[in-house]
Amino acid sequence: MRQARADEYEEFAAARAGHLYRSACLLTAGDTHLAEDLVQEALGRIYLRWSRISVVGNPAAYAQTVLVRVFLTHQRRRSSRERATDVLPEVAAAGVDTPLRLTLLDALARLPPKDRAVVVLRYWEDRSIEETAGVLNASAAAVRTRCTRALKQLRELLGGDIGAYARP
């Protein structure tokens, strides 16, 4: 029985890890190393409770909730703001829309953590206001307020020049 649960968890983790990683990259505003740590932490917490989670109707949504909560917990720690300065940054891959991506990640990084989480959940994950409120343990009105404030701040940060970065 234990082996069956372990196999079931491995299958779930393999299927969801990529999606969780992409969400974590957005939450961390492009810090891929922190995103990997957050995904590992979230998957570790899920593993400990897998026998209860696996019978839930939507373990993928539960995993996303755990990831957001791990991110918010990390942001509250004082040490989460420390950055190594003696290591050279990685060379950017030759990708499509690199200026747009960097501009958007920079703008996301300037948002407060909870506002960033709201933007990622609402517009990247395409969740409803009620689902987002459930993940963040907040009221729907608080989510609407944060969403409005975050979008206004993003518009101010990005300005009118954002169209110059978009592909024709």
CSV table of C-alpha atoms in Angstrom, one decimal:
chain,number,residue,atom,x,y,z
A,1,MET,CA,0.0,0.0,0.0
A,2,ARG,CA,2.8,2.4,0.9
A,3,GLN,CA,4.6,1.7,-2.4
A,4,ALA,CA,1.4,2.4,-4.3
A,5,ARG,CA,1.1,5.8,-2.6
A,6,ALA,CA,4.7,6.6,-3.2
A,7,ASP,CA,4.4,5.8,-6.9
A,8,GLU,CA,1.2,7.9,-7.1
A,9,TYR,CA,3.0,10.8,-5.5
A,10,GLU,CA,6.0,10.5,-7.9
A,11,GLU,CA,3.7,10.5,-10.8
A,12,PHE,CA,1.9,13.6,-9.5
A,13,ALA,CA,5.1,15.4,-8.7
A,14,ALA,CA,6.6,14.7,-12.2
A,15,ALA,CA,3.4,15.9,-13.9
A,16,ARG,CA,3.1,19.1,-11.8
A,17,ALA,CA,6.7,20.2,-11.2
A,18,GLY,CA,7.1,22.1,-14.4
A,19,HIS,CA,3.9,24.1,-13.9
A,20,LEU,CA,4.8,24.8,-10.3
A,21,TYR,CA,8.3,25.9,-11.4
A,22,ARG,CA,6.9,28.4,-14.0
A,23,SER,CA,4.5,29.8,-11.4
A,24,ALA,CA,7.4,30.1,-8.9
A,25,CYS,CA,9.5,31.9,-11.4
A,26,LEU,CA,6.8,34.5,-11.8
A,27,LEU,CA,6.3,34.8,-8.0
A,28,THR,CA,10.0,35.3,-7.5
A,29,ALA,CA,10.3,37.8,-10.4
A,30,GLY,CA,12.7,35.6,-12.4
A,31,ASP,CA,14.9,34.2,-9.6
A,32,THR,CA,15.2,30.7,-10.9
A,33,HIS,CA,17.3,29.4,-8.0
A,34,LEU,CA,14.7,30.6,-5.5
A,35,ALA,CA,11.9,29.2,-7.6
A,36,GLU,CA,13.5,25.8,-7.6
A,37,ASP,CA,13.9,26.0,-3.8
A,38,LEU,CA,10.2,27.0,-3.4
A,39,VAL,CA,9.0,24.1,-5.6
A,40,GLN,CA,11.1,21.6,-3.7
A,41,GLU,CA,9.8,23.0,-0.4
A,42,ALA,CA,6.2,22.8,-1.6
A,43,LEU,CA,6.6,19.3,-3.0
A,44,GLY,CA,8.2,18.2,0.3
A,45,ARG,CA,5.3,19.5,2.3
A,46,ILE,CA,2.9,17.8,-0.1
A,47,TYR,CA,4.7,14.5,0.2
A,48,LEU,CA,4.4,14.5,4.0
A,49,ARG,CA,0.6,14.8,3.7
A,50,TRP,CA,0.1,12.9,0.4
A,51,SER,CA,-2.1,10.2,1.9
A,52,ARG,CA,-4.7,12.9,2.8
A,53,ILE,CA,-4.1,15.1,-0.2
A,54,SER,CA,-4.4,12.3,-2.8
A,55,VAL,CA,-8.0,11.7,-1.9
A,56,VAL,CA,-8.9,15.4,-2.4
A,57,GLY,CA,-10.7,16.3,-5.5
A,58,ASN,CA,-8.0,18.6,-6.9
A,59,PRO,CA,-4.5,17.9,-5.6
A,60,ALA,CA,-3.0,20.2,-8.3
A,61,ALA,CA,-4.9,23.2,-6.9
A,62,TYR,CA,-3.7,22.2,-3.4
A,63,ALA,CA,-0.1,22.1,-4.7
A,64,GLN,CA,-0.5,25.6,-6.1
A,65,THR,CA,-1.8,26.9,-2.8
A,66,VAL,CA,1.1,25.3,-0.9
A,67,LEU,CA,3.5,26.9,-3.4
A,68,VAL,CA,2.1,30.4,-2.9
A,69,ARG,CA,2.1,30.0,0.9
A,70,VAL,CA,5.7,28.8,0.9
A,71,PHE,CA,6.6,31.9,-1.2
A,72,LEU,CA,4.8,34.3,1.2
A,73,THR,CA,6.4,32.6,4.2
A,74,HIS,CA,9.8,33.0,2.5
A,75,GLN,CA,9.1,36.7,1.8
A,76,ARG,CA,8.4,37.4,5.5
A,77,ARG,CA,11.8,36.1,6.5
A,78,ARG,CA,14.4,38.8,6.9
A,79,SER,CA,17.1,36.6,5.2
A,80,SER,CA,15.0,36.3,2.1
A,81,ARG,CA,16.2,39.7,0.8
A,82,GLU,CA,19.9,38.7,0.9
A,83,ARG,CA,21.6,38.4,-2.5
A,84,ALA,CA,25.1,37.1,-3.3
A,85,THR,CA,27.2,39.7,-5.1
A,86,ASP,CA,30.4,37.9,-5.8
A,87,VAL,CA,28.9,35.6,-8.4
A,88,LEU,CA,28.5,36.7,-12.0
A,89,PRO,CA,25.0,36.4,-13.4
A,90,GLU,CA,24.2,33.7,-15.8
A,91,VAL,CA,24.3,34.5,-19.5
A,92,ALA,CA,20.8,35.1,-20.8
A,93,ALA,CA,19.6,32.5,-23.3
A,94,ALA,CA,19.0,33.8,-26.8
A,95,GLY,CA,15.2,33.8,-26.5
A,96,VAL,CA,12.2,35.5,-27.9
A,97,ASP,CA,11.1,38.7,-26.3
A,98,THR,CA,14.0,39.0,-23.9
A,99,PRO,CA,13.6,42.8,-23.4
A,100,LEU,CA,9.8,42.3,-22.7
A,101,ARG,CA,10.5,39.4,-20.4
A,102,LEU,CA,13.1,41.4,-18.4
A,103,THR,CA,10.9,44.5,-18.3
A,104,LEU,CA,7.9,42.5,-17.0
A,105,LEU,CA,10.0,40.5,-14.4
A,106,ASP,CA,11.5,43.8,-13.2
A,107,ALA,CA,8.1,45.3,-12.8
A,108,LEU,CA,6.8,42.2,-11.0
A,109,ALA,CA,9.8,42.3,-8.6
A,110,ARG,CA,8.8,45.9,-7.6
A,111,LEU,CA,5.4,44.8,-6.4
A,112,PRO,CA,4.9,43.8,-2.8
A,113,PRO,CA,4.8,40.0,-2.4
A,114,LYS,CA,1.1,39.6,-1.8
A,115,ASP,CA,0.3,41.9,-4.7
A,116,ARG,CA,2.6,39.9,-6.9
A,117,ALA,CA,1.0,36.7,-5.7
A,118,VAL,CA,-2.5,38.1,-6.6
A,119,VAL,CA,-1.3,39.0,-10.1
A,120,VAL,CA,0.3,35.6,-10.7
A,121,LEU,CA,-2.7,33.7,-9.5
A,122,ARG,CA,-5.3,35.8,-11.3
A,123,TYR,CA,-3.6,36.4,-14.6
A,124,TRP,CA,-0.9,33.7,-15.0
A,125,GLU,CA,-2.9,30.9,-13.3
A,126,ASP,CA,-6.2,32.3,-14.6
A,127,ARG,CA,-7.9,31.7,-11.3
A,128,SER,CA,-11.1,33.4,-10.2
A,129,ILE,CA,-11.2,36.0,-7.4
A,130,GLU,CA,-12.8,33.4,-5.1
A,131,GLU,CA,-10.1,30.8,-5.8
A,132,THR,CA,-7.3,33.4,-5.3
A,133,ALA,CA,-8.9,34.5,-2.1
A,134,GLY,CA,-9.0,30.9,-0.9
A,135,VAL,CA,-5.3,30.4,-1.7
A,136,LEU,CA,-4.3,33.6,0.1
A,137,ASN,CA,-6.6,33.2,3.0
A,138,ALA,CA,-8.1,36.6,2.2
A,139,SER,CA,-11.6,37.9,1.4
A,140,ALA,CA,-12.7,38.4,-2.2
A,141,ALA,CA,-12.9,42.1,-1.6
A,142,ALA,CA,-9.2,42.2,-0.5
A,143,VAL,CA,-8.2,40.3,-3.6
A,144,ARG,CA,-10.1,42.7,-5.8
A,145,THR,CA,-8.4,45.7,-4.0
A,146,ARG,CA,-4.9,44.1,-4.3
A,147,CYS,CA,-5.5,43.3,-7.9
A,148,THR,CA,-6.6,46.8,-8.8
A,149,ARG,CA,-3.7,48.3,-6.9
A,150,ALA,CA,-1.2,45.9,-8.4
A,151,LEU,CA,-2.4,46.5,-12.0
A,152,LYS,CA,-2.3,50.3,-11.4
A,153,GLN,CA,1.3,50.0,-10.1
A,154,LEU,CA,2.3,47.8,-13.0
A,155,ARG,CA,0.9,50.3,-15.5
A,156,GLU,CA,2.8,53.1,-13.8
A,157,LEU,CA,6.0,51.0,-13.8
A,158,LEU,CA,5.7,49.9,-17.4
A,159,GLY,CA,4.5,53.2,-18.8
A,160,GLY,CA,3.4,53.7,-22.4
A,161,ASP,CA,6.6,52.2,-23.8
A,162,ILE,CA,5.6,48.6,-23.2
A,163,GLY,CA,4.3,48.3,-26.8
A,164,ALA,CA,7.8,48.8,-28.1
A,165,TYR,CA,8.8,45.5,-26.6
A,166,ALA,CA,5.9,43.4,-27.9
A,167,ARG,CA,6.3,41.4,-31.0
A,168,PRO,CA,4.5,42.7,-34.1
